[in-house]
PDB file of C-alpha atoms in Angstrom:
ATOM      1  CA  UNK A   1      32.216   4.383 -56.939  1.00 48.00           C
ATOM      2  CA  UNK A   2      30.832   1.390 -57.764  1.00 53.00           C
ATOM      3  CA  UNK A   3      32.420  -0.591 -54.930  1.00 61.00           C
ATOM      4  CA  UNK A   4      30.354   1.527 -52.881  1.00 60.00           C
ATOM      5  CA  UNK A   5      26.854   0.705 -54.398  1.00 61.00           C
ATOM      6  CA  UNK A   6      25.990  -1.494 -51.632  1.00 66.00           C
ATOM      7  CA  UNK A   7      26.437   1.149 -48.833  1.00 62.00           C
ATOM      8  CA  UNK A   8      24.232   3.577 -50.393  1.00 64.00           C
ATOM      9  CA  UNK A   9      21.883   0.537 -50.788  1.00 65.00           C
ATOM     10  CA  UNK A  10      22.012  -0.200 -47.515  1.00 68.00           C
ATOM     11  CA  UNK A  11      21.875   3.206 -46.231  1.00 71.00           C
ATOM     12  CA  UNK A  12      18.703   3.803 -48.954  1.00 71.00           C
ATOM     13  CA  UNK A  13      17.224   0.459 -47.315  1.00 73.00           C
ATOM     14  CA  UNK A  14      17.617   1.390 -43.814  1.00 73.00           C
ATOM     15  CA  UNK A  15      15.845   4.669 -43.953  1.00 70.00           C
ATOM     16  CA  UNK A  16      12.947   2.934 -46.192  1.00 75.00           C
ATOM     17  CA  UNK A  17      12.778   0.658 -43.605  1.00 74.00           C
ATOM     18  CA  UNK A  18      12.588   3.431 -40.837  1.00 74.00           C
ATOM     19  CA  UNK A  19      10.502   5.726 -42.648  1.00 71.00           C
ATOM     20  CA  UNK A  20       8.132   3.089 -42.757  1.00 74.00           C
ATOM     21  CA  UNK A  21       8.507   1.947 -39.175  1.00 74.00           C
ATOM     22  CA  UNK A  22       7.849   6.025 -38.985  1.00 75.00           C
ATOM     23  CA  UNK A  23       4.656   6.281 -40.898  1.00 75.00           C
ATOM     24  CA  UNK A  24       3.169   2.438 -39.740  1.00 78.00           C
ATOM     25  CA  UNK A  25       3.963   4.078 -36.311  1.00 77.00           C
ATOM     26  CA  UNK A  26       2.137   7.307 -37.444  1.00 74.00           C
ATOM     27  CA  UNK A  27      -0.942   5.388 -38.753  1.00 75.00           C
ATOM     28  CA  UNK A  28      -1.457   3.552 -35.561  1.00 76.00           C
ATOM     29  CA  UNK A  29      -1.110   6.885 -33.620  1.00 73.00           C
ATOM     30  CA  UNK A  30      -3.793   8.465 -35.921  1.00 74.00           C
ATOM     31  CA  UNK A  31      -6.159   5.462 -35.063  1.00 73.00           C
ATOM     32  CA  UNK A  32      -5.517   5.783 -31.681  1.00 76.00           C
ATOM     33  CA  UNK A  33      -6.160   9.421 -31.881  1.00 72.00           C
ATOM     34  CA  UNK A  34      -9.518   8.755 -34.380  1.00 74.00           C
ATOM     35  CA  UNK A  35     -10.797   6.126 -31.386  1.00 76.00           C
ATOM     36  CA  UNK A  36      -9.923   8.370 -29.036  1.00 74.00           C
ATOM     37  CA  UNK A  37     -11.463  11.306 -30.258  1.00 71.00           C
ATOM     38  CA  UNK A  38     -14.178   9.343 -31.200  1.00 75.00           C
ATOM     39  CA  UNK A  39     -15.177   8.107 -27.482  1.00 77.00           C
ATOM     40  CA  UNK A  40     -14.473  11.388 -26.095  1.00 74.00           C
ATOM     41  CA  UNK A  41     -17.062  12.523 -29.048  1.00 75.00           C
ATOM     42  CA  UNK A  42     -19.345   9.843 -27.693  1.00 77.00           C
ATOM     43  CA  UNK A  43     -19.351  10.776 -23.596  1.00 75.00           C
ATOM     44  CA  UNK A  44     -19.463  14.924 -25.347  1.00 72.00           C
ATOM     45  CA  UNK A  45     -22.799  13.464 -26.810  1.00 76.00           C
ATOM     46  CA  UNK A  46     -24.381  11.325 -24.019  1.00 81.00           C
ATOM     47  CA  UNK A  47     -23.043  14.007 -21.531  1.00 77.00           C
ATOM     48  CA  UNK A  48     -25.049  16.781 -23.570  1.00 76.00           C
ATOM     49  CA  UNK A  49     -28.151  14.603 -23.951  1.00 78.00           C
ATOM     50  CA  UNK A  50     -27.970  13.832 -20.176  1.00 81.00           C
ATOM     51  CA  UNK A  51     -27.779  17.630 -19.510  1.00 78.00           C
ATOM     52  CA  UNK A  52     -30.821  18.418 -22.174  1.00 76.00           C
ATOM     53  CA  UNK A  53     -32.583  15.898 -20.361  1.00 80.00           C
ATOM     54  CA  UNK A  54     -32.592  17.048 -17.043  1.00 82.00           C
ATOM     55  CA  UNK A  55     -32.994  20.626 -18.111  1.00 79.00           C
ATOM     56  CA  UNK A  56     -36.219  19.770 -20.322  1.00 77.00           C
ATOM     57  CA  UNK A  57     -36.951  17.871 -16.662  1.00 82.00           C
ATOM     58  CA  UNK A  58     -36.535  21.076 -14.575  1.00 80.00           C
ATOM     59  CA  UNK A  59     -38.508  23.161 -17.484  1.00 77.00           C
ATOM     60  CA  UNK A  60     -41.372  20.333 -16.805  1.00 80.00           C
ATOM     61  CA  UNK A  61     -41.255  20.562 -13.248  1.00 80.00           C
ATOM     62  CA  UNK A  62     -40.754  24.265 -13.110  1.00 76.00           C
ATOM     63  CA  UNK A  63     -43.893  24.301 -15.674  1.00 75.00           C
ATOM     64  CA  UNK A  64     -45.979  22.051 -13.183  1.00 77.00           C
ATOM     65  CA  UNK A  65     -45.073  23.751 -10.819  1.00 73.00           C
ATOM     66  CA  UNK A  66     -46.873  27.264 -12.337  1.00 69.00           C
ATOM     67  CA  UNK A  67     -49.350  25.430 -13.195  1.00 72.00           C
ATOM     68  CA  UNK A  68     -50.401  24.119  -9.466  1.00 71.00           C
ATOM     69  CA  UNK A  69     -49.377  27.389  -7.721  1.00 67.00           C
ATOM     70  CA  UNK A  70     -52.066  28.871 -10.688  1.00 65.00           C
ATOM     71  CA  UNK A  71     -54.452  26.247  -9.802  1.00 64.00           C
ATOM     72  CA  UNK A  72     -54.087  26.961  -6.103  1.00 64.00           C
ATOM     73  CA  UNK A  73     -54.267  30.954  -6.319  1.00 62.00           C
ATOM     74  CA  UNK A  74     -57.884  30.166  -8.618  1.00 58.00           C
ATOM     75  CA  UNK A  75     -59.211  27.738  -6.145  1.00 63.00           C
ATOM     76  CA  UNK A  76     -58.197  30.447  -3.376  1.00 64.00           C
ATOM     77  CA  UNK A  77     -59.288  33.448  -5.321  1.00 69.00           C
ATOM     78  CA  UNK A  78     -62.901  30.944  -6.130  1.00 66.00           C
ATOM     79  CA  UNK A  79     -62.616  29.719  -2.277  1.00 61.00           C
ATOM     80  CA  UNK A  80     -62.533  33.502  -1.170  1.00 68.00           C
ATOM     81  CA  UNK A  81     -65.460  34.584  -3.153  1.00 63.00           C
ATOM     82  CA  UNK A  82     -67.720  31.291  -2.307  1.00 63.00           C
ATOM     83  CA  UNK A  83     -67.195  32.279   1.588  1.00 64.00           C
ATOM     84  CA  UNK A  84     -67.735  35.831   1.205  1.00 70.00           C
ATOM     85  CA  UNK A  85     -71.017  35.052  -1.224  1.00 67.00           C
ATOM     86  CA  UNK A  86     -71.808  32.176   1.153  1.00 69.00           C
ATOM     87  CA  UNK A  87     -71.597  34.148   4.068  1.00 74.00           C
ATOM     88  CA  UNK A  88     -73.592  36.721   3.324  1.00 79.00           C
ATOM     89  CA  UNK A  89     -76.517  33.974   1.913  1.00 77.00           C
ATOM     90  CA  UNK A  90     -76.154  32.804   5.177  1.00 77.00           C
ATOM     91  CA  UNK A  91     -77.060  36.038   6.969  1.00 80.00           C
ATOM     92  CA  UNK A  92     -79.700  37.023   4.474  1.00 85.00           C
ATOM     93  CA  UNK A  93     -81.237  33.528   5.215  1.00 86.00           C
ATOM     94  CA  UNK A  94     -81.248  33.854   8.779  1.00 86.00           C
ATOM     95  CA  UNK A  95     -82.857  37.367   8.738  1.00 89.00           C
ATOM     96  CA  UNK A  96     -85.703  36.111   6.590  1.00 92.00           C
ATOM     97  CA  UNK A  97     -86.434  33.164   9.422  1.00 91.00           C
ATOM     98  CA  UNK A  98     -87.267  35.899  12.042  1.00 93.00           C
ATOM     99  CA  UNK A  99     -90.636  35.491  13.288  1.00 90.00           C
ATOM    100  CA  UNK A 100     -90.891  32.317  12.479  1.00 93.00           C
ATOM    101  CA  UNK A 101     -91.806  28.981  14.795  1.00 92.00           C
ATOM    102  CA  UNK A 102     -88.382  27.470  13.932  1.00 92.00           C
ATOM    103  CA  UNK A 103     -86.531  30.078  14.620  1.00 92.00           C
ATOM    104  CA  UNK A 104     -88.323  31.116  17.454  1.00 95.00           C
ATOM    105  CA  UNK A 105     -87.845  27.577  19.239  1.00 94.00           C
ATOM    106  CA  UNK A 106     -83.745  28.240  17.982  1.00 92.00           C
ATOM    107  CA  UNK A 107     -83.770  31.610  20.219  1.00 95.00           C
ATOM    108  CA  UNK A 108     -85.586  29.853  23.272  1.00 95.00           C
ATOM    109  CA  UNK A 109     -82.055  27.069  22.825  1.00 95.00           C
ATOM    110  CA  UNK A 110     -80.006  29.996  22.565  1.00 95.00           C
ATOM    111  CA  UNK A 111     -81.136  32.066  25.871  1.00 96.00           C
ATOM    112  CA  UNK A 112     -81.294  28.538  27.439  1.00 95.00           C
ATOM    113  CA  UNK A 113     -77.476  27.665  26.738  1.00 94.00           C
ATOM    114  CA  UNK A 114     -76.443  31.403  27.265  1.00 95.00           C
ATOM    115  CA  UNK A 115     -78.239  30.846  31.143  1.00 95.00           C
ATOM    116  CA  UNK A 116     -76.778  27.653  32.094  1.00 95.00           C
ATOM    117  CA  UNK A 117     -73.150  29.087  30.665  1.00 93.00           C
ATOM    118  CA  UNK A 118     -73.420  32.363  33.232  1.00 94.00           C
ATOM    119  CA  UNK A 119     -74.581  29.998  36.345  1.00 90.00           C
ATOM    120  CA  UNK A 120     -76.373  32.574  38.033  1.00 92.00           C
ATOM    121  CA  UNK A 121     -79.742  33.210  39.274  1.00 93.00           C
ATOM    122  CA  UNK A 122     -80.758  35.610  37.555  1.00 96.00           C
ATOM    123  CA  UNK A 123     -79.771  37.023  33.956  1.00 97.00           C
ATOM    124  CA  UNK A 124     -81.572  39.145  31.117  1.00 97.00           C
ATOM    125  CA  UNK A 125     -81.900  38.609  27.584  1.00 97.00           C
ATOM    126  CA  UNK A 126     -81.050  41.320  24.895  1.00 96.00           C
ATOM    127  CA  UNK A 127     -82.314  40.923  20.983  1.00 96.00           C
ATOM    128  CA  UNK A 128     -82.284  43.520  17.502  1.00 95.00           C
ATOM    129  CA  UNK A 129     -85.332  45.722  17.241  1.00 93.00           C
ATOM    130  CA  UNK A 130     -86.720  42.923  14.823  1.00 92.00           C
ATOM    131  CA  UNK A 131     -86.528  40.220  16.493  1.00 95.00           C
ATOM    132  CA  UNK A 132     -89.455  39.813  19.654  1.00 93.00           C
ATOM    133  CA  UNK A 133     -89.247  37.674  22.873  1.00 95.00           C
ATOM    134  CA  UNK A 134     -92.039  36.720  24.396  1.00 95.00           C
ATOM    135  CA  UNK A 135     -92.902  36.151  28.013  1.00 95.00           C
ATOM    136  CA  UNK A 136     -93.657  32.268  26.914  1.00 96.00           C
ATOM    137  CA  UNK A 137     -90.899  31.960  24.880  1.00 96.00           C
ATOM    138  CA  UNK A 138     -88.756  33.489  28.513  1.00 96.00           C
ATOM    139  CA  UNK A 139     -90.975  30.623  30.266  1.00 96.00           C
ATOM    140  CA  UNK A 140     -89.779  27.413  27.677  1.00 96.00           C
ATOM    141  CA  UNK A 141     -85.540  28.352  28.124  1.00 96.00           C
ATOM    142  CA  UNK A 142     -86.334  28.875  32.107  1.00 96.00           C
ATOM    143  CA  UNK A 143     -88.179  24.984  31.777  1.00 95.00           C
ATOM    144  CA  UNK A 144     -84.797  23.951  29.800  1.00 95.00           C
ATOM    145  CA  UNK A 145     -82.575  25.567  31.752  1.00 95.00           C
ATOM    146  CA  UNK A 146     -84.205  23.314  35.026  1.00 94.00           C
ATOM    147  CA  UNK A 147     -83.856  20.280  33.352  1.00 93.00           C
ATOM    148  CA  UNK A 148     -80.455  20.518  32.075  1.00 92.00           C
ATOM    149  CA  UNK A 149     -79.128  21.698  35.076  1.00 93.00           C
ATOM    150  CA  UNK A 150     -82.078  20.996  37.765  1.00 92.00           C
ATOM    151  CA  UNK A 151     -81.082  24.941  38.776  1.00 90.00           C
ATOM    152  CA  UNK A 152     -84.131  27.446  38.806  1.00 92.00           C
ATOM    153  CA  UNK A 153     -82.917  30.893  37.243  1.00 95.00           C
ATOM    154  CA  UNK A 154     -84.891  34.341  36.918  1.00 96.00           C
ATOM    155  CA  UNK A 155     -84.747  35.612  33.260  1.00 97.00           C
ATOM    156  CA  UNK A 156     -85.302  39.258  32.319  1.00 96.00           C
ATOM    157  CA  UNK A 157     -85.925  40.746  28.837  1.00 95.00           C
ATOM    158  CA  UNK A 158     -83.710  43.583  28.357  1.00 94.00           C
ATOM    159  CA  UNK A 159     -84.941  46.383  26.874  1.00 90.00           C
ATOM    160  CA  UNK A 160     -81.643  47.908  25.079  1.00 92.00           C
ATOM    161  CA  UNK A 161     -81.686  46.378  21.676  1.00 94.00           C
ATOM    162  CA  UNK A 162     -78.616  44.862  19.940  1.00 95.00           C
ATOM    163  CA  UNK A 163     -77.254  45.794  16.556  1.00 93.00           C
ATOM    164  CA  UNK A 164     -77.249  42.826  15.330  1.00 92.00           C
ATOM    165  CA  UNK A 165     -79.324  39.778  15.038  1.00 94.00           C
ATOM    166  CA  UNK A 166     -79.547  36.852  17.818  1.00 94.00           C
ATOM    167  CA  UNK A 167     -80.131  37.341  21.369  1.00 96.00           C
ATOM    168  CA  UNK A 168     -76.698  38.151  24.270  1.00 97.00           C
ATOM    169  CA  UNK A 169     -77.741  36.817  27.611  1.00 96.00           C
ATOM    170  CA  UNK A 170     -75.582  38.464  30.483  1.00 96.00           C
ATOM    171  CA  UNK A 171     -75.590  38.606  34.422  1.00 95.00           C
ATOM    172  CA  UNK A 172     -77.675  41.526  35.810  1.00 94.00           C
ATOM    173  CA  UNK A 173     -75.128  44.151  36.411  1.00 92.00           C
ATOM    174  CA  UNK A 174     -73.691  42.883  32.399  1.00 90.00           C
ATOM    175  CA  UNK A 175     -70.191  42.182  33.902  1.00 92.00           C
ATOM    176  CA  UNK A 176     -70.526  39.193  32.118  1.00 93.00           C
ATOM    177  CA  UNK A 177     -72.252  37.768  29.067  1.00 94.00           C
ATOM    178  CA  UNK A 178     -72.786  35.045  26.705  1.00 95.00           C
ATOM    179  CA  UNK A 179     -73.010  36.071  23.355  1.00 94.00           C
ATOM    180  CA  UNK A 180     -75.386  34.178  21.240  1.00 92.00           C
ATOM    181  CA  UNK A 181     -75.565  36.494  18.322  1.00 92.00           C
ATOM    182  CA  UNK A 182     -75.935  35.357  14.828  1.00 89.00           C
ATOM    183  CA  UNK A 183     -72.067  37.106  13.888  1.00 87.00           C
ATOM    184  CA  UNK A 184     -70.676  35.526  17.036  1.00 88.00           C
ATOM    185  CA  UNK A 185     -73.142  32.049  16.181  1.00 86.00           C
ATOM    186  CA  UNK A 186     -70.945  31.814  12.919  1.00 82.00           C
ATOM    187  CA  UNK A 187     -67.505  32.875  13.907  1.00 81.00           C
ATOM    188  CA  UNK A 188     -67.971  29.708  16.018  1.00 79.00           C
ATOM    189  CA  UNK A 189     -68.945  27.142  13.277  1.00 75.00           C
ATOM    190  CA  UNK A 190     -66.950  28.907  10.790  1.00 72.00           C
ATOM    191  CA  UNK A 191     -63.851  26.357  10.395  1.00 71.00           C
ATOM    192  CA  UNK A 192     -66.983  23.381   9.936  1.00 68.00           C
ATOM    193  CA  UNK A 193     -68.278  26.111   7.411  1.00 66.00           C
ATOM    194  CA  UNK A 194     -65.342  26.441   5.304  1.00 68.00           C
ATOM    195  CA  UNK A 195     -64.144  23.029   5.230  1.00 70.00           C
ATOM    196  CA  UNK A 196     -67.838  22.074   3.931  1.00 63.00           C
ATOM    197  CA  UNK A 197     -67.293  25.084   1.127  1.00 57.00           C
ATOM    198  CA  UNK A 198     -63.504  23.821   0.463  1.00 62.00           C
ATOM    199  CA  UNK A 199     -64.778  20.154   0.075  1.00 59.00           C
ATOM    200  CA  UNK A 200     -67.229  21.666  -2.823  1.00 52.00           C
ATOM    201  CA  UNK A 201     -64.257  22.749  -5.033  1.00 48.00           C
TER     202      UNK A 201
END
């Protein structure tokens, strides 16, 4: 047996030696593995940090964005109310000017334009039961309307009152007229009117 000592010994030898060719092989596929895994651990991380960033960026923006829309639907709710307030100061204003010299050289402008507007010869005026036109205040638009338009024109006070305040001056048969009332006044300036209330928010 002991003649073959040196085969076992070589036999013992060569599967140390392979064993550890095995297990040095082993170790460097379990560092590869570690590296690996640790990378892939890595782009897990900065790919989840990228995705909590852009959803704490949509969160932000979707949280502006509530925030405006809220902003917008007080300043429209605020807007709403400051015309509908401002409106009506408006109309109370007006109706406390009645009978007054300004506003009674305003109506005299307002017959004029409403006049020169129909072109014709002859046209009547029409105002509220509280509101009075005079026969010199007829005489000052006719004067305006002849230098404006160097045309003479005939103007009649009507004597079916309006509902509402301001004067409507139409032909005489009232197939046409030009309405010059303080409603119809506003609904003209109104864009200039809210765009001055919109500029105060």
């Amino acid at each position: 047996m002991n003649n073959n000592a040196p085969l076992y010994d070589g036999i013992i030898e060569s599967a140390k030696a392979e064993a550890e060719g095995i297990l040095k092989k082993g170790n460097e596929e379990i560092a590869e593995l570690k590296e690996s895994y640790k990378t892939k651990i890595l782009d897990a991380k900065k790919h989840e940090e990228y995705l909590t960033s852009q959803k704490l960026k949509e969160i932000r923006l979707t949280r502006e964005n509530y925030m405006k829309n809220m902003e917008r639907s007080h300043q429209g709710e605020e807007l709403k109310n400051l015309k509908k307030y401002s409106q009506k100061a408006l109309f109370e204003e007006m109706a406390k000017k009645v009978g007054t010299r300004e506003y009674e050289k305003a109506v005299i402008y307002w017959i004029a334009e409403g006049a020169i507007a129909l072109d014709a010869d002859k046209v009547r005026v029409a105002t509220s039961k509280k509101e009075t036109i005079t026969d010199k205040m007829i005489e000052k638009a006719v004067s305006i309307v002849e230098k404006v338009v160097s045309r003479k024109v005939e103007i009649q006070i009507d004597k079916k009152p309006l509902s509402t305040q301001g004067v409507v001056v139409s032909t005489i048969d009232g197939k046409i007229a030009y309405n010059n009332s303080i409603n119809v006044r506003f609904m003209r300036l109104r864009a200039d009117f809210e765009r001055v209330l919109e500029g105060t928010l």
